[in-house]
Amino acid sequence: MAEKEITSRQSPSVKRYVRLAGSRRARYEERLFVTEGAKLTGEAFAAGYFPVELFAAEEAFESAFDTLSPIALAAETFCRITPAVADKLAQSVSPQGVFGVFRMLDNGTQPVKISSNGKFLLLSSLQDPGNLGTILRTAAAFGVGGVLLSDDCPDLYSPKVLRASMGGVFRVPAAVTDDLGGWIDALKAAGVPVWAAALRRDAKTLREVSLGEGGCAVVIGNEGGGLADGVIGRCTGSLVIPMEPGSESLNAAMAAGVFLWEMYR
Amino acid sequence: MAEKEITSRQSPSVKRYVRLAGSRRARYEERLFVTEGAKLTGEAFAAGYFPVELFAAEEAFESAFDTLSPIALAAETFCRITPAVADKLAQSVSPQGVFGVFRMLDNGTQPVKISSNGKFLLLSSLQDPGNLGTILRTAAAFGVGGVLLSDDCPDLYSPKVLRASMGGVFRVPAAVTDDLGGWIDALKAAGVPVWAAALRRDAKTLREVSLGEGGCAVVIGNEGGGLADGVIGRCTGSLVIPMEPGSESLNAAMAAGVFLWEMYR
């Protein structure tokens, strides 16, 4: 560990953090992402992500000393920062004075392993980072075997996704793929039924199909447009959550949550 | 119906709409609220809300003629607007050129009636309008008998809540109260068990308690702070959604959704 003090909002470390927080491209060029707050920073470290840089204002460091001191020791650089620098780094409404820069894992977070009795969630062209974060938080809580994302979903490592996931992104195996259809085929080949969450004439309802026994996978589509026909056609069948007349749909994160709960309950 | 043409962004009707969209106080002084988009405007009308004013750009009106023409006829004033005026009124990212001003109902939306075999959701000091809207959308989809909100929750008629609810706010009976504890007592007196969604030593889990049979109610607390002890103490008992170790909680809307699904499934 190297230790330094940063008092200038123009320091290269500060500029890099801001760039990584704001740009997906910058994150993937450097293969780094950022965390804000002692809790999220601690979760990234606990999940095995390598801390490149830890920034902490004095008071913030002391008040989360047990979480942060091992990270400070492990980090390439530990930067003590002033409140003015903390303000510059902060993305959240109530900044806490702790910020991390971590090295990404390849192609997602923890690796997803296909098994015949595993539970999987597939996300196709999801749009909203808040929805993705909420889904990852819920997937972690309900212990799914893996989340598979098409590569046009929001970035797993964007600050909004990390924040909404409450660290769930570090606890759940998740992989980003440019071939979601290939994963669907691989799951089916392993004996895992793959259900498209889509309203089709021949769709079964969640009252008829039990997701609790054995392996299963559910594919959730885009918030506005749902799932593409090509994706639906590749699945074992379609599955809908029954609803009252007059209601057409649930929020995408909510629908995912109901499926995840059914897998877990 | 009176009909007029509005070409000025400074017209009193435009100013009133903007004031109602932006200020809870203005809404409750005038007892009016606003809707944006043909779909939400149509749902408010279909639910029996009285249309005071309907604004529509020409193309938008034509493309949703079947929905909008009865509203235009019923409205006190139907205002044809220019695209520039539509831009001024628009709150959403993709404005559609249709806007309504409706009269509120008293103390909530549709009245909530207690019955011994009804399903109820109680919200105590919820904070986020997006969460509230998502909960109302889900409550409508899963057909609850009523949603009861403490009066420090976000305003049911705020544009953010209406938008996230996708019209659910017009389909589900909901009442705002300064005495949530009184409603808890009334529900219990009617034989409805009232569960506090709270992690207590003596809490039951959703695997032990069936919410599907007979009447039941669940109380959800604030996103950050959960439920106050006074509220928990007044309930029949505490109920938690089982989760994997390492996960502390679900998003408040997600937790509400899982309870609502269990009531409905």
XYZ file of C-alpha atoms in Angstrom:
530
model
C 0.000 0.000 0.000
C 1.078 3.501 -0.865
C -0.563 6.294 1.067
C -1.077 9.833 -0.097
C -3.031 12.914 0.752
C -5.253 14.559 -1.841
C -6.307 18.134 -1.292
C -6.870 19.189 -4.901
C -10.049 18.485 -6.805
C -7.867 18.500 -9.921
C -5.644 15.597 -8.866
C -5.277 12.850 -11.526
C -6.782 10.271 -9.130
C -9.864 12.434 -8.640
C -10.203 12.995 -12.362
C -9.927 9.282 -13.048
C -12.591 8.446 -10.456
C -15.009 10.962 -11.966
C -14.308 9.629 -15.457
C -14.918 6.020 -14.358
C -18.130 6.982 -12.561
C -19.527 8.803 -15.562
C -18.474 6.747 -18.563
C -19.054 3.098 -19.388
C -16.400 3.385 -22.069
C -13.817 4.634 -19.594
C -14.658 1.744 -17.271
C -14.121 -0.870 -19.960
C -10.988 0.765 -21.354
C -9.354 0.652 -17.949
C -11.309 -2.376 -16.689
C -12.023 -0.529 -13.464
C -15.200 0.520 -11.664
C -15.995 2.717 -8.687
C -17.941 2.295 -5.460
C -19.318 4.954 -3.142
C -19.934 4.498 0.571
C -18.269 2.233 3.122
C -20.921 -0.467 2.763
C -20.732 -0.943 -1.002
C -16.943 -0.572 -0.967
C -16.728 -3.182 1.769
C -18.989 -5.557 -0.162
C -16.870 -5.272 -3.312
C -13.767 -6.085 -1.301
C -15.435 -8.959 0.556
C -16.511 -10.426 -2.793
C -12.875 -10.606 -3.874
C -12.569 -7.568 -6.108
C -9.108 -6.056 -6.074
C -8.996 -2.511 -4.650
C -6.848 -0.261 -6.813
C -7.569 2.890 -4.899
C -9.406 3.748 -1.696
C -10.356 7.358 -0.959
C -11.569 8.310 2.502
C -12.183 11.509 4.424
C -10.788 11.274 7.947
C -14.026 11.127 9.884
C -15.596 8.670 7.439
C -12.566 6.380 7.698
C -12.661 6.352 11.484
C -16.394 5.673 11.641
C -16.080 2.578 9.421
C -12.556 1.613 10.522
C -13.180 -2.151 10.777
C -14.514 -2.316 7.230
C -12.039 0.059 5.650
C -8.659 -0.591 7.248
C -8.155 -3.980 5.528
C -9.104 -2.370 2.214
C -6.667 0.486 2.799
C -3.915 -2.077 3.473
C -4.731 -4.123 0.382
C -5.205 -1.204 -1.978
C -2.478 -0.095 -4.365
C -3.037 3.418 -3.076
C -4.861 4.712 -0.045
C -5.812 8.365 -0.496
C -6.752 10.511 2.473
C -9.038 13.213 1.131
C -10.442 16.546 2.277
C -14.189 17.222 2.498
C -13.932 19.372 -0.650
C -12.450 16.446 -2.592
C -15.137 14.130 -1.168
C -17.795 16.532 -2.485
C -16.221 16.371 -5.913
C -16.220 12.550 -5.941
C -19.728 12.149 -4.536
C -22.525 10.991 -6.851
C -25.141 10.333 -4.199
C -27.467 12.698 -2.407
C -25.995 11.974 1.006
C -22.251 11.447 0.450
C -20.379 9.458 3.056
C -16.771 10.343 2.280
C -15.665 6.847 1.183
C -14.895 5.886 -2.422
C -13.233 2.893 -4.024
C -11.744 2.045 -7.402
C -11.777 -1.696 -8.103
C -10.606 -3.947 -10.904
C -13.402 -5.653 -12.869
C -13.745 -9.353 -13.395
C -14.018 -10.501 -17.001
C -17.407 -10.669 -18.746
C -19.589 -10.039 -15.746
C -19.222 -10.553 -12.022
C -18.923 -14.058 -10.581
C -18.976 -16.816 -13.228
C -22.319 -18.499 -13.974
C -22.247 -22.282 -13.975
C -25.043 -24.210 -15.621
C -26.448 -27.081 -13.593
C -29.563 -29.110 -14.196
C -31.173 -28.145 -10.887
C -30.027 -24.502 -10.788
C -32.266 -21.427 -10.953
C -31.439 -18.800 -13.571
C -32.712 -15.418 -14.644
C -32.067 -14.129 -18.158
C -32.448 -10.441 -19.016
C -32.906 -9.434 -22.633
C -32.426 -5.770 -23.574
C -33.438 -4.422 -20.197
C -33.219 -0.641 -20.263
C -33.370 0.943 -16.841
C -30.325 0.818 -14.506
C -32.566 1.131 -11.443
C -34.561 -1.915 -12.545
C -31.384 -3.895 -13.183
C -29.986 -2.994 -9.764
C -33.245 -3.916 -8.036
C -33.330 -7.234 -9.886
C -29.756 -8.066 -8.842
C -30.540 -7.174 -5.224
C -33.549 -9.487 -5.338
C -31.661 -12.258 -7.165
C -28.999 -12.199 -4.454
C -31.642 -12.272 -1.702
C -33.399 -15.259 -3.281
C -30.156 -17.061 -4.100
C -30.344 -17.686 -7.847
C -27.592 -19.675 -9.517
C -26.964 -16.998 -12.086
C -28.183 -13.954 -13.957
C -27.428 -13.781 -17.678
C -27.645 -10.405 -19.392
C -27.692 -9.528 -23.077
C -24.948 -7.010 -23.760
C -27.409 -4.187 -24.471
C -28.569 -4.154 -20.840
C -27.244 -1.351 -18.602
C -23.670 -1.841 -17.433
C -23.444 -4.032 -14.330
C -20.727 -1.750 -13.013
C -22.505 1.582 -13.509
C -22.877 3.543 -10.259
C -26.689 3.526 -10.574
C -26.843 -0.244 -10.937
C -24.403 -0.785 -8.067
C -26.370 1.549 -5.810
C -29.797 0.053 -6.562
C -28.359 -3.456 -6.153
C -27.194 -2.642 -2.600
C -24.159 -4.831 -3.210
C -26.247 -7.647 -4.691
C -24.207 -7.320 -7.873
C -21.212 -8.621 -5.907
C -23.072 -11.554 -4.398
C -24.862 -13.027 -7.374
C -23.131 -14.801 -10.279
C -23.831 -12.688 -13.359
C -22.536 -12.854 -16.914
C -22.929 -10.520 -19.871
C -23.293 -12.167 -23.257
C -23.743 -11.275 -26.914
C -25.447 -14.642 -27.428
C -28.357 -14.974 -25.019
C -29.933 -17.478 -27.403
C -26.885 -19.701 -27.044
C -27.317 -19.695 -23.267
C -31.001 -20.577 -23.689
C -29.994 -23.567 -25.825
C -27.298 -24.603 -23.345
C -29.733 -24.437 -20.424
C -32.306 -26.519 -22.295
C -29.610 -29.025 -23.258
C -28.788 -29.370 -19.552
C -32.440 -30.216 -18.857
C -33.388 -26.812 -17.480
C -36.780 -25.571 -18.760
C -36.455 -21.984 -19.967
C -39.612 -19.868 -19.695
C -40.189 -16.679 -21.659
C -42.051 -14.114 -19.564
C -44.422 -13.235 -22.376
C -48.148 -13.038 -22.924
C -48.840 -15.602 -25.641
C -51.978 -17.463 -26.513
C -50.379 -20.723 -25.363
C -48.719 -19.221 -22.285
C -48.962 -21.092 -19.021
C -49.588 -19.188 -15.801
C -47.532 -19.168 -12.656
C -50.394 -21.004 -10.961
C -49.911 -23.982 -13.305
C -46.121 -24.155 -13.436
C -44.077 -24.698 -10.301
C -40.691 -23.011 -10.411
C -39.746 -24.349 -7.013
C -38.835 -27.935 -7.933
C -35.646 -28.722 -9.857
C -33.928 -26.384 -12.246
C -35.592 -23.589 -14.148
C -34.884 -20.347 -15.954
C -37.023 -17.318 -16.770
C -36.294 -14.742 -19.468
C -37.442 -11.135 -18.906
C -37.563 -8.620 -21.742
C -37.393 -4.913 -22.305
C -39.562 -2.595 -20.152
C -41.465 -1.137 -23.088
C -41.242 -3.777 -25.804
C -41.094 -7.076 -23.935
C -39.296 -10.028 -25.496
C -38.459 -10.370 -29.189
C -40.251 -13.196 -31.032
C -36.915 -14.823 -31.827
C -36.104 -15.119 -28.132
C -39.571 -16.415 -27.217
C -39.405 -19.039 -29.949
C -36.180 -20.409 -28.568
C -37.616 -20.990 -25.068
C -39.383 -24.048 -23.704
C -42.628 -22.074 -23.503
C -44.193 -18.835 -22.307
C -45.162 -18.101 -18.738
C -47.265 -15.261 -17.356
C -47.994 -13.949 -13.899
C -51.794 -13.980 -13.540
C -53.305 -10.531 -13.036
C -56.634 -8.793 -12.587
C -58.486 -7.691 -15.725
C -57.535 -4.108 -16.606
C -53.913 -4.557 -15.554
C -51.681 -5.256 -18.504
C -48.308 -5.720 -16.929
C -46.053 -5.337 -13.945
C -42.922 -3.262 -13.721
C -40.071 -5.395 -15.176
C -38.189 -5.556 -11.871
C -41.375 -6.518 -10.052
C -42.148 -9.285 -12.544
C -38.588 -10.591 -12.159
C -39.009 -10.432 -8.382
C -42.192 -12.503 -8.434
C -40.515 -15.178 -10.591
C -37.432 -15.168 -8.348
C -39.590 -15.538 -5.250
C -41.450 -18.452 -6.836
C -38.113 -20.153 -7.534
C -37.056 -19.618 -3.926
C -40.171 -20.005 -1.803
C -67.898 21.627 -23.111
C -66.214 24.874 -24.013
C -63.501 24.669 -26.618
C -60.580 27.011 -27.005
C -57.274 27.275 -28.723
C -54.115 27.946 -26.737
C -51.075 29.213 -28.565
C -49.345 31.049 -25.713
C -47.162 29.323 -23.166
C -48.227 32.105 -20.776
C -51.947 31.322 -20.871
C -53.572 31.012 -17.406
C -54.585 27.395 -18.177
C -50.983 26.487 -18.974
C -49.725 28.202 -15.850
C -52.262 26.378 -13.713
C -51.318 23.002 -15.197
C -47.637 23.601 -14.493
C -48.421 24.737 -10.940
C -50.546 21.635 -10.287
C -47.878 19.340 -11.717
C -45.145 20.832 -9.579
C -46.768 21.522 -6.228
C -48.612 19.240 -3.834
C -49.903 22.311 -2.043
C -51.391 23.737 -5.240
C -53.075 20.389 -5.919
C -54.736 20.284 -2.516
C -55.719 23.967 -2.525
C -57.553 23.509 -5.791
C -58.330 19.810 -5.271
C -57.153 19.103 -8.800
C -54.453 16.896 -10.288
C -52.927 16.453 -13.725
C -52.338 13.540 -16.074
C -49.982 13.287 -19.016
C -50.470 11.009 -22.013
C -53.618 9.618 -23.600
C -53.400 6.347 -21.673
C -53.206 7.785 -18.164
C -55.741 10.503 -19.028
C -58.095 7.851 -20.369
C -57.682 5.722 -17.242
C -58.501 8.650 -14.941
C -61.652 9.326 -16.940
C -62.639 5.660 -17.066
C -62.261 5.467 -13.276
C -64.854 8.213 -12.879
C -62.674 11.241 -12.241
C -64.211 14.458 -13.528
C -62.193 16.123 -16.312
C -61.895 19.848 -15.725
C -59.611 20.502 -18.651
C -58.255 18.455 -21.536
C -55.288 19.743 -23.562
C -54.377 18.070 -26.825
C -52.154 18.818 -29.781
C -53.927 18.094 -33.054
C -51.993 15.037 -34.152
C -52.050 13.521 -30.659
C -55.818 13.988 -30.446
C -56.402 12.296 -33.773
C -54.177 9.347 -32.984
C -56.064 8.591 -29.746
C -59.456 9.833 -30.911
C -61.540 6.990 -29.435
C -60.074 7.520 -25.984
C -60.036 11.306 -26.032
C -63.210 12.442 -27.762
C -65.538 11.410 -24.883
C -63.207 13.199 -22.456
C -63.193 16.318 -24.628
C -67.001 16.259 -24.613
C -67.243 15.776 -20.857
C -64.550 18.299 -19.909
C -65.393 21.793 -18.750
C -62.874 23.045 -21.288
C -61.210 21.337 -24.207
C -58.024 23.176 -25.200
C -56.433 22.619 -28.585
C -52.750 23.359 -28.155
C -49.732 23.986 -30.341
C -46.576 21.830 -30.165
C -44.807 24.682 -28.327
C -47.487 24.677 -25.627
C -47.297 20.878 -25.430
C -43.559 21.164 -24.812
C -44.220 23.572 -21.968
C -46.724 21.220 -20.322
C -44.671 18.064 -20.779
C -43.008 16.494 -17.734
C -41.991 13.241 -19.353
C -39.045 12.426 -21.557
C -41.197 11.487 -24.538
C -44.172 13.877 -24.473
C -47.299 12.739 -26.264
C -49.218 15.999 -26.580
C -52.139 15.024 -24.308
C -52.718 16.461 -20.835
C -55.629 16.397 -18.428
C -56.698 18.302 -15.328
C -59.024 16.272 -13.110
C -60.890 16.829 -9.864
C -59.636 14.759 -6.899
C -61.758 12.484 -4.791
C -61.725 13.143 -1.040
C -59.057 11.539 1.182
C -57.544 9.195 -1.363
C -58.792 7.543 -4.525
C -61.578 4.946 -4.380
C -62.904 4.351 -0.830
C -61.443 1.415 1.113
C -64.002 -0.875 2.744
C -62.941 -3.237 5.499
C -64.175 -6.798 5.146
C -63.123 -9.867 7.095
C -61.879 -11.727 4.006
C -60.313 -8.750 2.186
C -56.623 -8.255 1.407
C -55.029 -4.983 2.479
C -51.683 -3.262 2.209
C -50.696 -0.542 4.676
C -47.841 1.855 3.953
C -46.211 3.714 6.815
C -43.985 6.707 6.010
C -42.919 5.430 2.619
C -40.583 7.951 1.033
C -40.023 7.361 -2.655
C -42.720 8.322 -5.214
C -41.404 5.722 -7.676
C -41.764 2.982 -5.056
C -45.295 4.132 -4.197
C -46.305 4.163 -7.867
C -44.829 0.708 -8.448
C -46.650 -0.622 -5.380
C -49.988 0.782 -6.571
C -49.438 -0.720 -10.039
C -48.763 -4.105 -8.431
C -51.645 -3.792 -5.954
C -54.029 -3.140 -8.856
C -52.619 -6.092 -10.810
C -53.049 -8.438 -7.839
C -56.473 -7.066 -6.902
C -56.083 -5.991 -3.273
C -59.120 -4.705 -1.417
C -57.369 -1.534 -0.391
C -54.135 0.350 0.191
C -53.939 2.533 3.300
C -51.250 5.205 3.423
C -50.005 7.289 6.335
C -50.224 10.951 5.400
C -46.445 11.380 5.258
C -46.199 9.081 2.212
C -45.705 10.738 -1.202
C -48.830 12.313 -2.659
C -50.976 9.776 -4.529
C -51.685 12.436 -7.145
C -48.097 13.533 -7.804
C -47.084 13.109 -11.456
C -44.255 10.719 -10.490
C -46.576 8.430 -8.546
C -49.213 8.486 -11.296
C -46.611 7.679 -13.952
C -44.974 4.807 -12.042
C -48.408 3.405 -11.174
C -49.349 3.177 -14.875
C -52.907 4.089 -13.931
C -52.986 1.588 -11.043
C -53.714 4.498 -8.722
C -57.099 4.835 -10.441
C -57.938 1.146 -10.213
C -57.102 0.307 -6.620
C -59.026 1.586 -3.606
C -56.598 3.740 -1.626
C -57.032 5.994 1.383
C -54.688 8.443 3.085
C -54.935 8.631 6.857
C -53.389 10.445 9.809
C -54.284 7.457 11.988
C -52.790 4.296 10.486
C -52.880 2.720 13.962
C -56.649 3.213 14.049
C -56.979 1.318 10.767
C -54.800 -1.488 12.147
C -57.140 -1.764 15.144
C -60.214 -1.681 12.908
C -58.830 -4.429 10.669
C -58.011 -6.618 13.655
C -61.477 -5.990 15.113
C -62.937 -7.248 11.817
C -60.932 -10.453 12.194
C -58.224 -9.568 9.683
C -54.715 -10.504 10.878
C -52.375 -7.540 10.381
C -48.722 -8.436 9.792
C -45.845 -6.002 10.283
C -43.140 -6.530 7.659
C -40.350 -6.361 10.212
C -37.396 -8.475 11.263
C -38.134 -9.363 14.881
C -36.918 -12.220 17.007
C -40.444 -13.661 17.079
C -41.184 -12.945 13.406
C -42.807 -15.645 11.334
C -41.639 -16.248 7.776
C -43.678 -16.203 4.623
C -43.068 -19.965 4.385
C -44.993 -20.488 7.660
C -47.855 -18.043 7.179
C -50.263 -18.363 4.271
C -51.601 -15.025 3.066
C -53.777 -16.687 0.454
C -56.645 -17.914 2.635
C -59.174 -15.495 4.107
C -58.472 -11.884 4.967
C -55.068 -10.431 5.750
C -53.135 -7.188 5.858
C -49.424 -6.381 5.669
C -47.790 -3.156 6.850
C -44.675 -1.923 5.016
C -42.433 0.761 6.493
C -40.010 3.403 5.389
C -37.263 2.496 2.880
C -34.415 3.398 5.192
C -35.841 3.076 8.684
C -38.435 0.326 8.398
C -41.444 0.339 10.727
C -41.649 2.249 14.012
C -41.895 0.091 17.155
C -45.277 1.642 17.966
C -46.691 0.411 14.675
C -45.172 -3.076 15.007
C -46.552 -3.430 18.535
C -50.050 -2.728 17.318
C -49.973 -5.522 14.710
C -50.948 -9.176 15.081
C -47.306 -10.174 14.645
C -44.227 -9.703 12.472
C -43.661 -11.403 9.156
C -40.476 -11.627 7.087
C -39.670 -12.759 3.580
C -36.983 -15.446 3.927
C -33.677 -14.541 2.284
C -30.181 -15.843 1.718
C -27.548 -15.058 4.370
C -25.739 -11.842 3.478
C -28.856 -10.169 2.099
C -30.438 -7.839 4.611
C -33.483 -6.585 2.837
C -35.397 -6.125 -0.362
C -36.358 -2.855 -1.967
C -39.593 -1.677 -0.277
C -41.646 -1.945 -3.472
C -40.245 -5.423 -4.132
C -41.106 -6.578 -0.606
C -44.625 -5.207 -1.002
C -44.878 -6.991 -4.356
C -43.902 -10.359 -2.888
C -46.523 -9.989 -0.122
C -49.156 -8.901 -2.661
C -48.360 -11.868 -4.890
C -48.648 -14.240 -1.916
C -52.093 -12.776 -1.155
C -53.129 -13.283 -4.773
C -51.466 -16.466 -5.939
